[in-house]
PDB file of C-alpha atoms in Angstrom:
ATOM      1  CA  MET I   1      12.141 -17.762  19.565  1.00 54.00           C
ATOM      2  CA  ASN I   2      15.484 -16.340  20.721  1.00 52.00           C
ATOM      3  CA  ASP I   3      17.176 -13.140  19.489  1.00 55.00           C
ATOM      4  CA  PHE I   4      19.415 -15.003  17.039  1.00 46.00           C
ATOM      5  CA  GLN I   5      16.444 -16.804  15.493  1.00 44.00           C
ATOM      6  CA  ASN I   6      14.584 -13.485  15.169  1.00 47.00           C
ATOM      7  CA  PHE I   7      17.637 -11.950  13.509  1.00 47.00           C
ATOM      8  CA  ALA I   8      18.048 -14.903  11.121  1.00 44.00           C
ATOM      9  CA  ARG I   9      14.341 -14.778  10.277  1.00 45.00           C
ATOM     10  CA  SER I  10      14.569 -11.057   9.534  1.00 49.00           C
ATOM     11  CA  LEU I  11      17.513 -11.674   7.173  1.00 49.00           C
ATOM     12  CA  ASN I  12      15.511 -14.278   5.272  1.00 46.00           C
ATOM     13  CA  SER I  13      12.577 -11.909   4.883  1.00 52.00           C
ATOM     14  CA  MET I  14      14.667  -9.109   3.350  1.00 60.00           C
ATOM     15  CA  SER I  15      13.895  -8.339  -0.227  1.00 91.00           C
ATOM     16  CA  HIS I  16      14.474  -6.161  -3.251  1.00 94.00           C
ATOM     17  CA  GLN I  17      11.914  -3.422  -3.859  1.00 95.00           C
ATOM     18  CA  VAL I  18      11.523  -1.823  -7.278  1.00 96.00           C
ATOM     19  CA  ILE I  19       9.824   1.574  -7.345  1.00 97.00           C
ATOM     20  CA  LEU I  20       8.386   2.973 -10.566  1.00 97.00           C
ATOM     21  CA  LEU I  21       8.560   6.734 -10.151  1.00 97.00           C
ATOM     22  CA  PHE I  22       5.950   8.784 -11.994  1.00 96.00           C
ATOM     23  CA  HIS I  23       5.527  12.549 -12.151  1.00 95.00           C
ATOM     24  CA  GLY I  24       1.968  12.559 -10.842  1.00 93.00           C
ATOM     25  CA  SER I  25      -1.070  14.524 -11.928  1.00 92.00           C
ATOM     26  CA  ARG I  26      -4.307  15.999 -10.657  1.00 91.00           C
ATOM     27  CA  VAL I  27      -6.146  13.766 -13.142  1.00 92.00           C
ATOM     28  CA  PRO I  28      -7.644  10.906 -11.069  1.00 84.00           C
ATOM     29  CA  GLU I  29      -7.130   8.285 -13.797  1.00 91.00           C
ATOM     30  CA  THR I  30      -3.359   8.811 -13.568  1.00 90.00           C
ATOM     31  CA  HIS I  31      -3.198   6.928 -10.276  1.00 89.00           C
ATOM     32  CA  LEU I  32      -5.286   4.065 -11.667  1.00 92.00           C
ATOM     33  CA  GLU I  33      -3.109   3.790 -14.773  1.00 94.00           C
ATOM     34  CA  ALA I  34       0.086   3.730 -12.688  1.00 94.00           C
ATOM     35  CA  ASN I  35      -1.391   1.045 -10.446  1.00 92.00           C
ATOM     36  CA  ARG I  36      -2.380  -1.081 -13.457  1.00 93.00           C
ATOM     37  CA  LEU I  37       1.143  -0.913 -14.887  1.00 93.00           C
ATOM     38  CA  THR I  38       2.717  -1.621 -11.513  1.00 92.00           C
ATOM     39  CA  GLY I  39       0.345  -4.530 -10.915  1.00 90.00           C
ATOM     40  CA  ALA I  40       1.023  -6.021 -14.338  1.00 90.00           C
ATOM     41  CA  LEU I  41       4.789  -5.906 -13.754  1.00 88.00           C
ATOM     42  CA  ALA I  42       4.416  -7.364 -10.275  1.00 85.00           C
ATOM     43  CA  GLN I  43       2.521 -10.359 -11.722  1.00 84.00           C
ATOM     44  CA  ASN I  44       5.347 -11.424 -14.047  1.00 76.00           C
ATOM     45  CA  PRO I  45       7.105 -14.554 -12.775  1.00 68.00           C
ATOM     46  CA  GLY I  46      10.519 -13.910 -11.304  1.00 69.00           C
ATOM     47  CA  HIS I  47       9.933 -10.240 -10.664  1.00 60.00           C
ATOM     48  CA  VAL I  48      10.736  -8.705  -7.325  1.00 74.00           C
ATOM     49  CA  ASN I  49       8.340  -6.507  -5.383  1.00 91.00           C
ATOM     50  CA  VAL I  50       7.161  -3.639  -7.585  1.00 94.00           C
ATOM     51  CA  SER I  51       5.434  -0.506  -6.329  1.00 95.00           C
ATOM     52  CA  CYS I  52       4.878   3.007  -7.591  1.00 96.00           C
ATOM     53  CA  ALA I  53       5.525   6.497  -6.275  1.00 97.00           C
ATOM     54  CA  PHE I  54       4.817  10.006  -7.472  1.00 97.00           C
ATOM     55  CA  LEU I  55       6.656  13.299  -7.265  1.00 95.00           C
ATOM     56  CA  GLN I  56       3.566  15.483  -7.224  1.00 93.00           C
ATOM     57  CA  ASN I  57      -0.170  15.527  -6.542  1.00 92.00           C
ATOM     58  CA  ILE I  58      -0.628  11.798  -5.775  1.00 91.00           C
ATOM     59  CA  SER I  59       0.401   9.497  -2.966  1.00 93.00           C
ATOM     60  CA  PRO I  60       2.595   7.748  -2.196  1.00 96.00           C
ATOM     61  CA  SER I  61       5.494  10.149  -2.535  1.00 97.00           C
ATOM     62  CA  LEU I  62       8.955   8.777  -3.231  1.00 98.00           C
ATOM     63  CA  PRO I  63      10.056   9.185   0.422  1.00 98.00           C
ATOM     64  CA  ASP I  64       6.885   7.401   1.573  1.00 98.00           C
ATOM     65  CA  ALA I  65       7.381   4.533  -0.893  1.00 97.00           C
ATOM     66  CA  MET I  66      10.995   4.124   0.229  1.00 98.00           C
ATOM     67  CA  ALA I  67       9.937   4.163   3.891  1.00 97.00           C
ATOM     68  CA  GLU I  68       7.329   1.501   3.145  1.00 97.00           C
ATOM     69  CA  ALA I  69      10.008  -0.628   1.471  1.00 97.00           C
ATOM     70  CA  VAL I  70      12.097  -0.439   4.648  1.00 96.00           C
ATOM     71  CA  TYR I  71       9.043  -1.277   6.749  1.00 95.00           C
ATOM     72  CA  ASN I  72       8.550  -4.356   4.545  1.00 93.00           C
ATOM     73  CA  HIS I  73      12.172  -5.452   5.190  1.00 94.00           C
ATOM     74  CA  ALA I  74      13.669  -4.458   1.838  1.00 95.00           C
ATOM     75  CA  ASN I  75      17.442  -4.417   1.895  1.00 96.00           C
ATOM     76  CA  LYS I  76      17.702  -3.141  -1.665  1.00 97.00           C
ATOM     77  CA  ILE I  77      15.650  -0.496  -3.488  1.00 98.00           C
ATOM     78  CA  THR I  78      15.856   0.233  -7.202  1.00 97.00           C
ATOM     79  CA  ILE I  79      14.115   3.337  -8.538  1.00 98.00           C
ATOM     80  CA  PHE I  80      13.079   3.706 -12.176  1.00 97.00           C
ATOM     81  CA  PRO I  81      12.285   7.368 -12.938  1.00 97.00           C
ATOM     82  CA  LEU I  82       9.739   7.183 -15.765  1.00 96.00           C
ATOM     83  CA  PHE I  83      10.594  10.576 -17.228  1.00 96.00           C
ATOM     84  CA  THR I  84      11.511  11.042 -20.871  1.00 95.00           C
ATOM     85  CA  LEU I  85      13.631  14.179 -20.526  1.00 95.00           C
ATOM     86  CA  THR I  86      16.241  15.560 -18.156  1.00 94.00           C
ATOM     87  CA  GLY I  87      14.499  18.329 -16.285  1.00 93.00           C
ATOM     88  CA  ARG I  88      14.537  19.749 -12.783  1.00 95.00           C
ATOM     89  CA  HIS I  89      12.982  16.620 -11.299  1.00 95.00           C
ATOM     90  CA  VAL I  90      15.486  14.238 -12.917  1.00 96.00           C
ATOM     91  CA  GLN I  91      18.470  16.498 -12.396  1.00 96.00           C
ATOM     92  CA  ASP I  92      17.785  17.806  -8.888  1.00 96.00           C
ATOM     93  CA  ASP I  93      14.644  16.685  -7.064  1.00 96.00           C
ATOM     94  CA  ILE I  94      14.936  12.904  -7.386  1.00 98.00           C
ATOM     95  CA  PRO I  95      18.671  12.719  -6.562  1.00 98.00           C
ATOM     96  CA  GLU I  96      18.081  14.945  -3.505  1.00 98.00           C
ATOM     97  CA  VAL I  97      15.374  12.611  -2.161  1.00 98.00           C
ATOM     98  CA  VAL I  98      17.572   9.562  -2.785  1.00 98.00           C
ATOM     99  CA  SER I  99      20.590  11.211  -1.155  1.00 98.00           C
ATOM    100  CA  ALA I 100      18.593  12.117   1.963  1.00 98.00           C
ATOM    101  CA  PHE I 101      17.281   8.555   2.169  1.00 98.00           C
ATOM    102  CA  ARG I 102      20.779   7.085   1.813  1.00 97.00           C
ATOM    103  CA  THR I 103      21.989   9.336   4.636  1.00 97.00           C
ATOM    104  CA  SER I 104      19.216   8.243   6.972  1.00 97.00           C
ATOM    105  CA  HIS I 105      19.300   4.558   5.911  1.00 97.00           C
ATOM    106  CA  PRO I 106      22.926   3.648   5.135  1.00 97.00           C
ATOM    107  CA  GLU I 107      22.125  -0.052   5.608  1.00 96.00           C
ATOM    108  CA  ILE I 108      19.816  -0.059   2.558  1.00 97.00           C
ATOM    109  CA  SER I 109      21.279  -0.331  -0.941  1.00 97.00           C
ATOM    110  CA  VAL I 110      19.578   2.212  -3.214  1.00 98.00           C
ATOM    111  CA  SER I 111      20.021   2.220  -6.973  1.00 97.00           C
ATOM    112  CA  LEU I 112      18.697   5.164  -8.984  1.00 97.00           C
ATOM    113  CA  GLN I 113      18.406   4.092 -12.603  1.00 97.00           C
ATOM    114  CA  PRO I 114      18.772   6.552 -15.507  1.00 96.00           C
ATOM    115  CA  HIS I 115      15.552   8.238 -16.570  1.00 96.00           C
ATOM    116  CA  LEU I 116      13.615   6.573 -19.365  1.00 94.00           C
ATOM    117  CA  GLY I 117      14.740   8.934 -22.142  1.00 93.00           C
ATOM    118  CA  ALA I 118      18.399   8.194 -21.419  1.00 94.00           C
ATOM    119  CA  ASP I 119      17.935   4.442 -21.791  1.00 94.00           C
ATOM    120  CA  PRO I 120      19.158   3.131 -25.184  1.00 94.00           C
ATOM    121  CA  GLU I 121      16.498   0.394 -25.070  1.00 95.00           C
ATOM    122  CA  PHE I 122      13.778   3.044 -24.810  1.00 95.00           C
ATOM    123  CA  GLN I 123      15.313   4.850 -27.762  1.00 94.00           C
ATOM    124  CA  SER I 124      15.310   1.608 -29.778  1.00 95.00           C
ATOM    125  CA  TRP I 125      11.714   0.889 -28.783  1.00 95.00           C
ATOM    126  CA  LEU I 126      10.672   4.375 -29.884  1.00 95.00           C
ATOM    127  CA  ALA I 127      12.525   4.007 -33.198  1.00 94.00           C
ATOM    128  CA  GLY I 128      10.660   0.726 -33.761  1.00 95.00           C
ATOM    129  CA  LYS I 129       7.319   2.388 -33.034  1.00 95.00           C
ATOM    130  CA  ILE I 130       8.153   5.187 -35.486  1.00 95.00           C
ATOM    131  CA  GLN I 131       8.983   2.571 -38.123  1.00 95.00           C
ATOM    132  CA  GLN I 132       5.630   0.858 -37.494  1.00 95.00           C
ATOM    133  CA  VAL I 133       3.711   4.106 -37.898  1.00 96.00           C
ATOM    134  CA  THR I 134       5.587   5.364 -40.945  1.00 93.00           C
ATOM    135  CA  GLY I 135       6.139   2.026 -42.651  1.00 89.00           C
ATOM    136  CA  LYS I 136       9.768   3.015 -43.191  1.00 80.00           C
ATOM    137  CA  SER I 137      12.575   0.744 -42.093  1.00 70.00           C
TER     138      SER I 137
END
């Protein structure tokens, strides 16, 4: 295979990686629960590659998950921070990691989605759950 064929093959193998970003915990079951959710989403037809990362206490870290995406030929990474409130992690830590990655990998498109609590669909889902529990519509 010549250099052009290798290059063309590498372009065809590029993909979109979605990373579900969790806080992390010292509780061992946390990792298993995150892997179950990630696995369930990855099984849905039409979904792109889905993996998880953690900010604290559990591997992989967000930088490690992003590096793995690059290793697996991702040309686009979308990060979903699964945090309900704006705190230090959402406001500072996560954007700093993403900014450093963008600087070192300008060829990769990185999209940092709003945290879960800021998503109107999450707010609607929660309102629906409250209606189910209270019986009030």
